[in-house]
mmCIF file of C-alpha atoms and ligand atoms in Angstrom:
data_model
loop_
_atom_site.group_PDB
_atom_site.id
_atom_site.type_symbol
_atom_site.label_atom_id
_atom_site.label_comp_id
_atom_site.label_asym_id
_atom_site.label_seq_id
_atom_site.Cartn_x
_atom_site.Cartn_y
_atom_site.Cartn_z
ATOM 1 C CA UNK A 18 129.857 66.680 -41.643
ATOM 2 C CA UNK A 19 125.959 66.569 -42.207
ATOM 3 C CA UNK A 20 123.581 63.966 -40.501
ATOM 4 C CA UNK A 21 122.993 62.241 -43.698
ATOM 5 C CA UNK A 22 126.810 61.651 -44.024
ATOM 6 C CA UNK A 23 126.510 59.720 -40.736
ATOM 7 C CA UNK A 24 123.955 57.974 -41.131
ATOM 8 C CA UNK A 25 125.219 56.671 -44.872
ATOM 9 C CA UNK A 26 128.450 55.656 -42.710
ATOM 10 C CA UNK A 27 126.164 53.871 -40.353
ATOM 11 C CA UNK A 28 124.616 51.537 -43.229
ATOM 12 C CA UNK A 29 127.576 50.663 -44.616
ATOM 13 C CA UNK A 30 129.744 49.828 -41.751
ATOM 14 C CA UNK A 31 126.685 48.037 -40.759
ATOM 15 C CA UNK A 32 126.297 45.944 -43.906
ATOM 16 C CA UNK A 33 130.162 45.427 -43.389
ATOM 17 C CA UNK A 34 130.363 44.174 -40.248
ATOM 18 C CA UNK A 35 126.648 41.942 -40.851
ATOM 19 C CA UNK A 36 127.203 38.137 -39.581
ATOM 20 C CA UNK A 37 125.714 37.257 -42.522
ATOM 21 C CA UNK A 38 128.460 38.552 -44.831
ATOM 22 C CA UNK A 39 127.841 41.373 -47.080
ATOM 23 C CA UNK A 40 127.168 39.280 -50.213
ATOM 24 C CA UNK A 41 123.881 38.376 -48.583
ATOM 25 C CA UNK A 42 122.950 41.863 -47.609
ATOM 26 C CA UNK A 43 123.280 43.157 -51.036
ATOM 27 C CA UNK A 44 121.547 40.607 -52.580
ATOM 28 C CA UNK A 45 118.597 41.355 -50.152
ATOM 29 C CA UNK A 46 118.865 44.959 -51.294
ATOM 30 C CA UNK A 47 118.345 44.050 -54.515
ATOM 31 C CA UNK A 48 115.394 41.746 -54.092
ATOM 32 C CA UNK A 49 113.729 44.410 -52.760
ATOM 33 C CA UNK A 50 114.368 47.076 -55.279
ATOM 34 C CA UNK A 51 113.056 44.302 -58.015
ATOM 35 C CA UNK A 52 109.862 43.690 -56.079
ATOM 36 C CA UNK A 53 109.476 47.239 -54.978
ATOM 37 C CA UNK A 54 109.929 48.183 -59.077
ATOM 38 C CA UNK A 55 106.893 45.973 -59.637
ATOM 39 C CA UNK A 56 104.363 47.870 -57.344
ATOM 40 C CA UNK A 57 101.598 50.228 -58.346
ATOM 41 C CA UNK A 58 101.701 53.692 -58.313
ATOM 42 C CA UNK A 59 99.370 53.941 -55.650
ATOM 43 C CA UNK A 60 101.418 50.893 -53.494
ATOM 44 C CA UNK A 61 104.882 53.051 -54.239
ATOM 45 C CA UNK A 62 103.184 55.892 -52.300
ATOM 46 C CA UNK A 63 103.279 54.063 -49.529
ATOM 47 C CA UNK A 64 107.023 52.185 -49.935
ATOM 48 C CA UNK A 65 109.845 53.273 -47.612
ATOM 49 C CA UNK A 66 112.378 54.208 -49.724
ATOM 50 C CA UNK A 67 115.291 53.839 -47.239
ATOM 51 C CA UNK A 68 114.454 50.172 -47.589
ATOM 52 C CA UNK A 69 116.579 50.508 -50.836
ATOM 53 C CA UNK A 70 119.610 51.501 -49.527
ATOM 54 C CA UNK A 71 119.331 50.364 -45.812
ATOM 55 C CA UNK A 72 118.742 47.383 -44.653
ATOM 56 C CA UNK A 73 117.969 48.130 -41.007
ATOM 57 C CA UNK A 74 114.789 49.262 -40.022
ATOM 58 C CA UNK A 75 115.918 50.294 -36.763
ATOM 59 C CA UNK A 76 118.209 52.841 -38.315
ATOM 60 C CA UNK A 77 116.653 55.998 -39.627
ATOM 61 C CA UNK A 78 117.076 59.345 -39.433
ATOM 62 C CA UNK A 79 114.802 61.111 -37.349
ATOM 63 C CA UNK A 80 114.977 65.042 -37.693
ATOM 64 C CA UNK A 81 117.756 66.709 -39.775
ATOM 65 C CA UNK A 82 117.564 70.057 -39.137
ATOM 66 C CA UNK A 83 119.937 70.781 -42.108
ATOM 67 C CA UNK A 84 122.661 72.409 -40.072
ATOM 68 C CA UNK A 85 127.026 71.181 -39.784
ATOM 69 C CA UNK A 86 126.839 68.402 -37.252
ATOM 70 C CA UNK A 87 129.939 69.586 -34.882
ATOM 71 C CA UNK A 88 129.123 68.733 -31.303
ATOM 72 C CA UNK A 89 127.660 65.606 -30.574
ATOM 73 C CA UNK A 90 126.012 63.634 -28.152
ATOM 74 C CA UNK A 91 125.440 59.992 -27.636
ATOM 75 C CA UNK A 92 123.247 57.931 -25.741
ATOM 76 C CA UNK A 93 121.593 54.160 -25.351
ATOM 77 C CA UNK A 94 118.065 55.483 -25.129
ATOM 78 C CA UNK A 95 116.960 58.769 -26.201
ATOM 79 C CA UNK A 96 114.161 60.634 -24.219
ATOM 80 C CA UNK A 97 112.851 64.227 -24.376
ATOM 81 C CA UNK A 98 114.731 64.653 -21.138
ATOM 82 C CA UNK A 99 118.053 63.978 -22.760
ATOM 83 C CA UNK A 100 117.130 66.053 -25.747
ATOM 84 C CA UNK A 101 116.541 68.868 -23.242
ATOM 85 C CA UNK A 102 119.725 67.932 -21.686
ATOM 86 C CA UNK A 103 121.618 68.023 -24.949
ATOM 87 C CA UNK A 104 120.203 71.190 -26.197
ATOM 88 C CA UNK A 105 121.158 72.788 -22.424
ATOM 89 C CA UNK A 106 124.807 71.744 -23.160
ATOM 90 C CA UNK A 107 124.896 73.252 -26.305
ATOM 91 C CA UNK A 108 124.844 70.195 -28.392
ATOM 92 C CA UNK A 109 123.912 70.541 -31.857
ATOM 93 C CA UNK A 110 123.056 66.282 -33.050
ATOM 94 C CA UNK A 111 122.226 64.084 -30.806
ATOM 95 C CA UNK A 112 122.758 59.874 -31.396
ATOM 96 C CA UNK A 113 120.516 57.195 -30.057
ATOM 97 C CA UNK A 114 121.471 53.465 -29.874
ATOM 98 C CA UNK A 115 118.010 52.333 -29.594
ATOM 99 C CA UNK A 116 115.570 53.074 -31.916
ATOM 100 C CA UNK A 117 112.674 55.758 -31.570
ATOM 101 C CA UNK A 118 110.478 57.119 -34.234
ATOM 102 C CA UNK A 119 109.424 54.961 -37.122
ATOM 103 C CA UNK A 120 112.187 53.309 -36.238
ATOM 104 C CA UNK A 121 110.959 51.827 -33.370
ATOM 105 C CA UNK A 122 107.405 50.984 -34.470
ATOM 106 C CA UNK A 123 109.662 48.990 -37.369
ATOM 107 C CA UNK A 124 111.786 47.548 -35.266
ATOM 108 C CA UNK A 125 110.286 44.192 -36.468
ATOM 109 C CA UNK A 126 111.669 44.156 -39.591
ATOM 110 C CA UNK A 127 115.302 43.713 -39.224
ATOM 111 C CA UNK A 128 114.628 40.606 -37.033
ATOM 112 C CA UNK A 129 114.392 38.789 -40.094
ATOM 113 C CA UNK A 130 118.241 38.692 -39.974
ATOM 114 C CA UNK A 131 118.014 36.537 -36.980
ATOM 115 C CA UNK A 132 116.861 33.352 -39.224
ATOM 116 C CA UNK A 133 119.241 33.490 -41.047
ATOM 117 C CA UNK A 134 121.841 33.949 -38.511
ATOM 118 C CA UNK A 135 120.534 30.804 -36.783
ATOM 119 C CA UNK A 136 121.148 28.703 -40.272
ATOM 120 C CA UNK A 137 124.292 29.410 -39.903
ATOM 121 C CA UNK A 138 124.587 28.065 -36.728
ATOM 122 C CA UNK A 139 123.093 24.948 -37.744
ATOM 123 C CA UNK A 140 118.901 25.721 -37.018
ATOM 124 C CA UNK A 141 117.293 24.512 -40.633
ATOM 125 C CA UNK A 142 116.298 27.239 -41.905
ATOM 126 C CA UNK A 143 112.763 26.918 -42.800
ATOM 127 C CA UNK A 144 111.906 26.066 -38.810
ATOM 128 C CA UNK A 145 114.676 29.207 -37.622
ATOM 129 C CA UNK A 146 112.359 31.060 -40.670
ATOM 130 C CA UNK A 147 109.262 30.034 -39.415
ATOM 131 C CA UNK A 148 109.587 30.822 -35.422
ATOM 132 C CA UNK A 149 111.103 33.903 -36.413
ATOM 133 C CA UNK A 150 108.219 34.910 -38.371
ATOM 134 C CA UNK A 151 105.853 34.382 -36.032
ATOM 135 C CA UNK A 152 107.719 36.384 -32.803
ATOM 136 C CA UNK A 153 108.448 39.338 -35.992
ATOM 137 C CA UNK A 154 104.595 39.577 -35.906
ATOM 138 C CA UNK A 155 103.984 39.620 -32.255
ATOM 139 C CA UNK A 156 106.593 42.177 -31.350
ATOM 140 C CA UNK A 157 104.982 44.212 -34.562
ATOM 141 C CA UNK A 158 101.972 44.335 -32.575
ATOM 142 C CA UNK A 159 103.385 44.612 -29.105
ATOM 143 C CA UNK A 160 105.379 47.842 -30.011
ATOM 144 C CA UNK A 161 101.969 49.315 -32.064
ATOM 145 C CA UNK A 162 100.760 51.288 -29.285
ATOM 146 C CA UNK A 163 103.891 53.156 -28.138
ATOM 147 C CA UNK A 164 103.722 56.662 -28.769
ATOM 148 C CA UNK A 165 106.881 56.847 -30.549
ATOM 149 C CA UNK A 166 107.187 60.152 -31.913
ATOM 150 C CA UNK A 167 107.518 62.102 -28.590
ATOM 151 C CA UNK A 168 111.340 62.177 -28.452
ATOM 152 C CA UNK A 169 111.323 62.873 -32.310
ATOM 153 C CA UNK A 170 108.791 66.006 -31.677
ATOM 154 C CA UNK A 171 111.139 67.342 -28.977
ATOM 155 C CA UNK A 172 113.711 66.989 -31.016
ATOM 156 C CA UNK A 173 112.531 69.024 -33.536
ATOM 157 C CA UNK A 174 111.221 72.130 -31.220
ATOM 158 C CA UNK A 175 115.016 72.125 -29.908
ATOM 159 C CA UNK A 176 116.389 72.319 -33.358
ATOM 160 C CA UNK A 177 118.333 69.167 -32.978
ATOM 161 C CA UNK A 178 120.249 66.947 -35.206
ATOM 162 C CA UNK A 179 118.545 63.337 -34.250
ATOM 163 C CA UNK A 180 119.437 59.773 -35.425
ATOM 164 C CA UNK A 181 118.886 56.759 -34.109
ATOM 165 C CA UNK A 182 121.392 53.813 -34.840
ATOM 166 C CA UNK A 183 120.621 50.190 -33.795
ATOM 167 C CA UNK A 184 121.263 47.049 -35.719
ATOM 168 C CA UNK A 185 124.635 48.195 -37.372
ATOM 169 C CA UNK A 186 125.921 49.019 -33.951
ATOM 170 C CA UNK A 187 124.639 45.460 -32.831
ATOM 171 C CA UNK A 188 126.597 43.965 -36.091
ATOM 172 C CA UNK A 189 129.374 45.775 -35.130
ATOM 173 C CA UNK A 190 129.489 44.572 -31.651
ATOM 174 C CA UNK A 191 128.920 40.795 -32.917
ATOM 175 C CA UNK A 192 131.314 41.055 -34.878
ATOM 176 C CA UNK A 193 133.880 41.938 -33.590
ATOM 177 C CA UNK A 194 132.996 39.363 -30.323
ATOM 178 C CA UNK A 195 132.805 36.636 -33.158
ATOM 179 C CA UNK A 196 136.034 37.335 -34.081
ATOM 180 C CA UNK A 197 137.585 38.213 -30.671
ATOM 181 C CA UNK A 198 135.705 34.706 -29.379
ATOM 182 C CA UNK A 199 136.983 32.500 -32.308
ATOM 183 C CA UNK A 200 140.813 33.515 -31.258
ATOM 184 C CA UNK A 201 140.620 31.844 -28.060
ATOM 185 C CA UNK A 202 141.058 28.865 -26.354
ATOM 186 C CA UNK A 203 137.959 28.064 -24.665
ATOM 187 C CA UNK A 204 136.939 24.998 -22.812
ATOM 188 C CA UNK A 205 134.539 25.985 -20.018
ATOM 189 C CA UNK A 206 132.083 29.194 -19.562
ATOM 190 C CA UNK A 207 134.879 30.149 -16.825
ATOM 191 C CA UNK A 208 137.236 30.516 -19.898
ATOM 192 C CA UNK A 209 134.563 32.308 -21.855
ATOM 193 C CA UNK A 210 133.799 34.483 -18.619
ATOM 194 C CA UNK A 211 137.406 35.551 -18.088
ATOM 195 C CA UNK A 212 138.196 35.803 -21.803
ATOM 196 C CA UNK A 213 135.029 38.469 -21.930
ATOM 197 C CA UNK A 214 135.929 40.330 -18.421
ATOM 198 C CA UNK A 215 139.263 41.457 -20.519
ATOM 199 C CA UNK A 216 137.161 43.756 -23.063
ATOM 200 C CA UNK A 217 137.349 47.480 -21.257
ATOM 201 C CA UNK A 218 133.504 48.022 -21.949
ATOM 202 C CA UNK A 219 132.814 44.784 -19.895
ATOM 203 C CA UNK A 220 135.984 46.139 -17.073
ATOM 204 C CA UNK A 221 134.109 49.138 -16.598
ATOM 205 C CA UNK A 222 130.463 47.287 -16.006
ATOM 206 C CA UNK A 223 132.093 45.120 -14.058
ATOM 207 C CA UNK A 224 132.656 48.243 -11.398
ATOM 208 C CA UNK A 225 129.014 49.166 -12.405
ATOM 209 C CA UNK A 226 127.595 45.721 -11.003
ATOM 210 C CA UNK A 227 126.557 44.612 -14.556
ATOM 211 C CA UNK A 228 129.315 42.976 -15.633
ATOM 212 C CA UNK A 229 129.411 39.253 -17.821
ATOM 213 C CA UNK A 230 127.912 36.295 -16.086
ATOM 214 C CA UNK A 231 126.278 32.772 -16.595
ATOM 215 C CA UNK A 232 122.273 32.632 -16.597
ATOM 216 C CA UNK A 233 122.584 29.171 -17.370
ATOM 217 C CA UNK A 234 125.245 26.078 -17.027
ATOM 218 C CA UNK A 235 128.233 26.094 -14.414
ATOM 219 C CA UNK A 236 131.692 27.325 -14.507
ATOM 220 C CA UNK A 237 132.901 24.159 -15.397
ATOM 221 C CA UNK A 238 130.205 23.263 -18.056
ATOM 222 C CA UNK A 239 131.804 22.606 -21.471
ATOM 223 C CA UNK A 240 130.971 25.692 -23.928
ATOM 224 C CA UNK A 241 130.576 23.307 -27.111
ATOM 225 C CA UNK A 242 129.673 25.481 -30.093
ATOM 226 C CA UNK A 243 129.109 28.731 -29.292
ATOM 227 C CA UNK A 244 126.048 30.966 -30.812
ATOM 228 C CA UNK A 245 126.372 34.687 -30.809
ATOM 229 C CA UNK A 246 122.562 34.623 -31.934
ATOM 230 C CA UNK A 247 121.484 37.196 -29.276
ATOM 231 C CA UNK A 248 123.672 40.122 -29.888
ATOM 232 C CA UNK A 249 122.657 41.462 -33.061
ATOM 233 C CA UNK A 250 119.377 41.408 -34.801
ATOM 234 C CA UNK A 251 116.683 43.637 -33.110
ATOM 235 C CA UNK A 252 115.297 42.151 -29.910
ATOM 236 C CA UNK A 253 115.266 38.355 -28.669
ATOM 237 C CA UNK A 254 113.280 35.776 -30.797
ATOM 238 C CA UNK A 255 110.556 33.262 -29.177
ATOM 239 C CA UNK A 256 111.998 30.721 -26.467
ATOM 240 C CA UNK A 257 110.527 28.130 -28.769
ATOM 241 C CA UNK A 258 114.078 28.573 -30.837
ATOM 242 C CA UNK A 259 115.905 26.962 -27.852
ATOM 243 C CA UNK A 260 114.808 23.369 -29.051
ATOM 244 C CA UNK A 261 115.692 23.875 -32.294
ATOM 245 C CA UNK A 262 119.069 25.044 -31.320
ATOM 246 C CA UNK A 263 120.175 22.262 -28.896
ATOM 247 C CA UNK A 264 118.887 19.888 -31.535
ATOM 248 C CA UNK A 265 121.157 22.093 -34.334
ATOM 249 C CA UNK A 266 124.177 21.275 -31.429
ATOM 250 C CA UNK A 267 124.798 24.399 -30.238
ATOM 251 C CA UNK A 268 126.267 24.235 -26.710
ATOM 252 C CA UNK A 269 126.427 27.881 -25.271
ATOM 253 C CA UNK A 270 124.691 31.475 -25.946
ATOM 254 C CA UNK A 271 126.261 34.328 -25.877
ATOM 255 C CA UNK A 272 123.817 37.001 -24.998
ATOM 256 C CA UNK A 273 123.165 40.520 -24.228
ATOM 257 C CA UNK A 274 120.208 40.225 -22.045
ATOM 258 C CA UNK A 275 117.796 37.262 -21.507
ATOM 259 C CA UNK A 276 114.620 37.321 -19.770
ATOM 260 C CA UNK A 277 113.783 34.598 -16.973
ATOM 261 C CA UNK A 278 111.481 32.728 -19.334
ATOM 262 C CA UNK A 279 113.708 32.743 -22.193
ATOM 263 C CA UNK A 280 116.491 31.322 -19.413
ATOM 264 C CA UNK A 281 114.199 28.857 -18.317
ATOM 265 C CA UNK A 282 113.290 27.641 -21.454
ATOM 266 C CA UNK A 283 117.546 27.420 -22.348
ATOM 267 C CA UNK A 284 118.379 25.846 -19.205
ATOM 268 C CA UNK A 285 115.370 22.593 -19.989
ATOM 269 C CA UNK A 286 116.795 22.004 -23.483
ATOM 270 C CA UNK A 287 121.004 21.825 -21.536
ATOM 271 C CA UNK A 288 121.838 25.025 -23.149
ATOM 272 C CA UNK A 289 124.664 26.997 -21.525
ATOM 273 C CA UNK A 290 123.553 30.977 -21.237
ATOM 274 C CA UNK A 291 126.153 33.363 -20.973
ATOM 275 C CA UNK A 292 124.881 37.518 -20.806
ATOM 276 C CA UNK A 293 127.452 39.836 -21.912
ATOM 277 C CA UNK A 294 125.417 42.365 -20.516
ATOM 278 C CA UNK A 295 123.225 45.054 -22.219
ATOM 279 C CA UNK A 296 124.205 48.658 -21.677
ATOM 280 C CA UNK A 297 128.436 47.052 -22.098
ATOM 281 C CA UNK A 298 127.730 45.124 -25.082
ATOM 282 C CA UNK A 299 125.206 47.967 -26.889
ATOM 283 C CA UNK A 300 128.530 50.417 -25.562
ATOM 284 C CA UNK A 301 130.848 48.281 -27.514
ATOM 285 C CA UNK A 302 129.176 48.618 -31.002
ATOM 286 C CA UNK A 303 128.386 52.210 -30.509
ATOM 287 C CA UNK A 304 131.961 52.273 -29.585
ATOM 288 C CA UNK A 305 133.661 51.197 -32.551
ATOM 289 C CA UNK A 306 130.895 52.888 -34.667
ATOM 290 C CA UNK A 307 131.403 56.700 -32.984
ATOM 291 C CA UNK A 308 135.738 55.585 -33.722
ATOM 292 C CA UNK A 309 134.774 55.949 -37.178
ATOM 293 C CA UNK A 310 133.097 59.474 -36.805
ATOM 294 C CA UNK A 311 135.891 60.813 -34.064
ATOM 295 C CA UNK A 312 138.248 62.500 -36.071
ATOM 296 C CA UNK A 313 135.147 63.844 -38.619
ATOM 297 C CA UNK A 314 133.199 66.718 -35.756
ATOM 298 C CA UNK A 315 134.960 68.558 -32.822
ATOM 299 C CA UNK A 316 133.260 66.509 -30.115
ATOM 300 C CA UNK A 317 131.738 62.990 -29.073
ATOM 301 C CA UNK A 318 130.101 63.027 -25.507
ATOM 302 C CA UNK A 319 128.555 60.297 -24.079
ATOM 303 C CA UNK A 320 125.509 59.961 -21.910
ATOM 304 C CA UNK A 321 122.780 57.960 -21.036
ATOM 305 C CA UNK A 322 124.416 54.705 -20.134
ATOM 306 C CA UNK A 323 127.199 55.236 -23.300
ATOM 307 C CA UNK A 324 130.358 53.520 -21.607
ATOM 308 C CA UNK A 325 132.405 55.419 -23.899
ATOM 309 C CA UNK A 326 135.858 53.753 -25.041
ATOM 310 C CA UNK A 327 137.838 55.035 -28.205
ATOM 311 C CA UNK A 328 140.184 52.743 -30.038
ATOM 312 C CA UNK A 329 141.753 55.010 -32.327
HETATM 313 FE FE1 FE2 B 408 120.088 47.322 -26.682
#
């Protein structure tokens, strides 16, 4: 299998799994082929072409060094030291969840999906648009000074296969929560609680000390409509969205990770917060991602907070 291979696999199964549906996606895709076949030569220079095919900024290749990927390695986040680490153990590709390279200073980009995720749940979407936009543009500049070619320079000195692989991991995960969530009975965020403790990734946190629990609301607190808004979709959007959500009537968030302010801000507008938990939940799309790969190379390791667990 080459890297490209993998990463093609990652798009698609990404685009697949999107919350909102492929037929969107593609149309996207499309919109932006039109517009980018009506730029100047000297604007086409500058186009990323993988924003043709892929819709996820936060997914790019980072070094193919050309060579069978075989042995692989996985992680959340991908340093030098893991690279080092990898190279030591006689890996030949290495996986990262988050994103690194130009990958990371684009991050930005793919948390347009967020808006319209939000419309879905009921957030109009010229105000889920519009406070989207605005947090797009301040994490632009807040990620602008990282130096975030240092992993993908050690990476190529060790001769390593590198990709990073975010937001179709993330769809994956939401997903396949959506659908897991939707099945059950749930009254109260102790149903939603227990329902989530049964998913292995989440078992094994649990021993870790980072298992699922409520930010905001009590045991007993009615879950109402639930919003998987915070799973997929880059990073988190502007507490300002919190409002606009209670207003839209959703009743509980299902979230990966919120910060304090973001909670605060939840907990003033009677939202119920419920946090899967990071490393677990960006485990479970990486997960059912790396099933899809399993049977294609002679090894999958994990590493660097990867709770690996295969379902094939
Ligand atoms: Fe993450």
């Amino acid at each position: 299998m080459k890297l490209s291979e993998i990463y093609q696999l990652a798009i698609e199964e990404g685009i697949k799994a999107d919350l909102r549906g492929e037929a969107v996606v593609r149309k996207k895709l499309a919109k932006i082929k039109e517009a980018y076949e009506k730029l100047d030569a000297e604007q086409k220079k500058e186009f990323d072409l993988e924003k043709l095919v892929n819709p996820y900024s936060d997914t790019r290749i980072l070094h193919d060094n050309g060579k069978e990927v075989s042995r692989i390695i996985v992680g959340i986040d991908i340093d030098p030291q893991e690279l080092l680490l990898a190279k030591q153990l006689n890996y030949d590709t290495v996986i990262a969840h988050h994103p690194e390279g130009a990958a990371l200073a684009d991050l930005s980009d793919v948390m347009h999906l967020q808006a319209e995720i939000l419309a879905q749940y009921g957030v109009p979407i010229n105000i889920a648009q519009a406070i989207t936009k605005e947090r797009i543009s301040e994490v632009s500049r807040g990620i602008s000074p990282v130096n975030h070619y240092r992993s993908v320079d050690a990476a190529r000195l060790l001769d390593l296969n590198f990709i990073c692989i975010h937001t179709p991991c993330d769809n994956l995960a939401a997903k396949f929560l959506d659908d897991y969530l939707q099945n059950k009975e749930l009254e109260t965020l102790d149903d939603l609680i227990k329902a989530l403790k049964k998913i292995p990734e989440y078992q094994e946190a649990i021993k870790r000390k980072a298992g699922p629990k409520i930010f905001a609301g009590d045991k007993d607190n009615y879950c109402g409509k639930l919003a998987l808004t915070e799973i997929t979709g880059g990073t988190s959007n502007s507490k300002d969205i919190y409002e606009k959500m209670a207003q839209a009537g959703v009743g509980t968030i299902v979230g990966m990770h919120m910060s304090e302010e973001h909670k605060k801000e939840a907990q003033q507008h009677h939202l119920n917060v419920v946090i899967t938990g990071h490393m677990s939940s960006d485990s479970l799309g990486v997960n059912l991602f790396l099933d899809k790969l399993e049977h294609q190379v002679s090894e999958i390791a994990a590493f660097s907070g990867l709770i690996r667990i295969k379902r094939v």
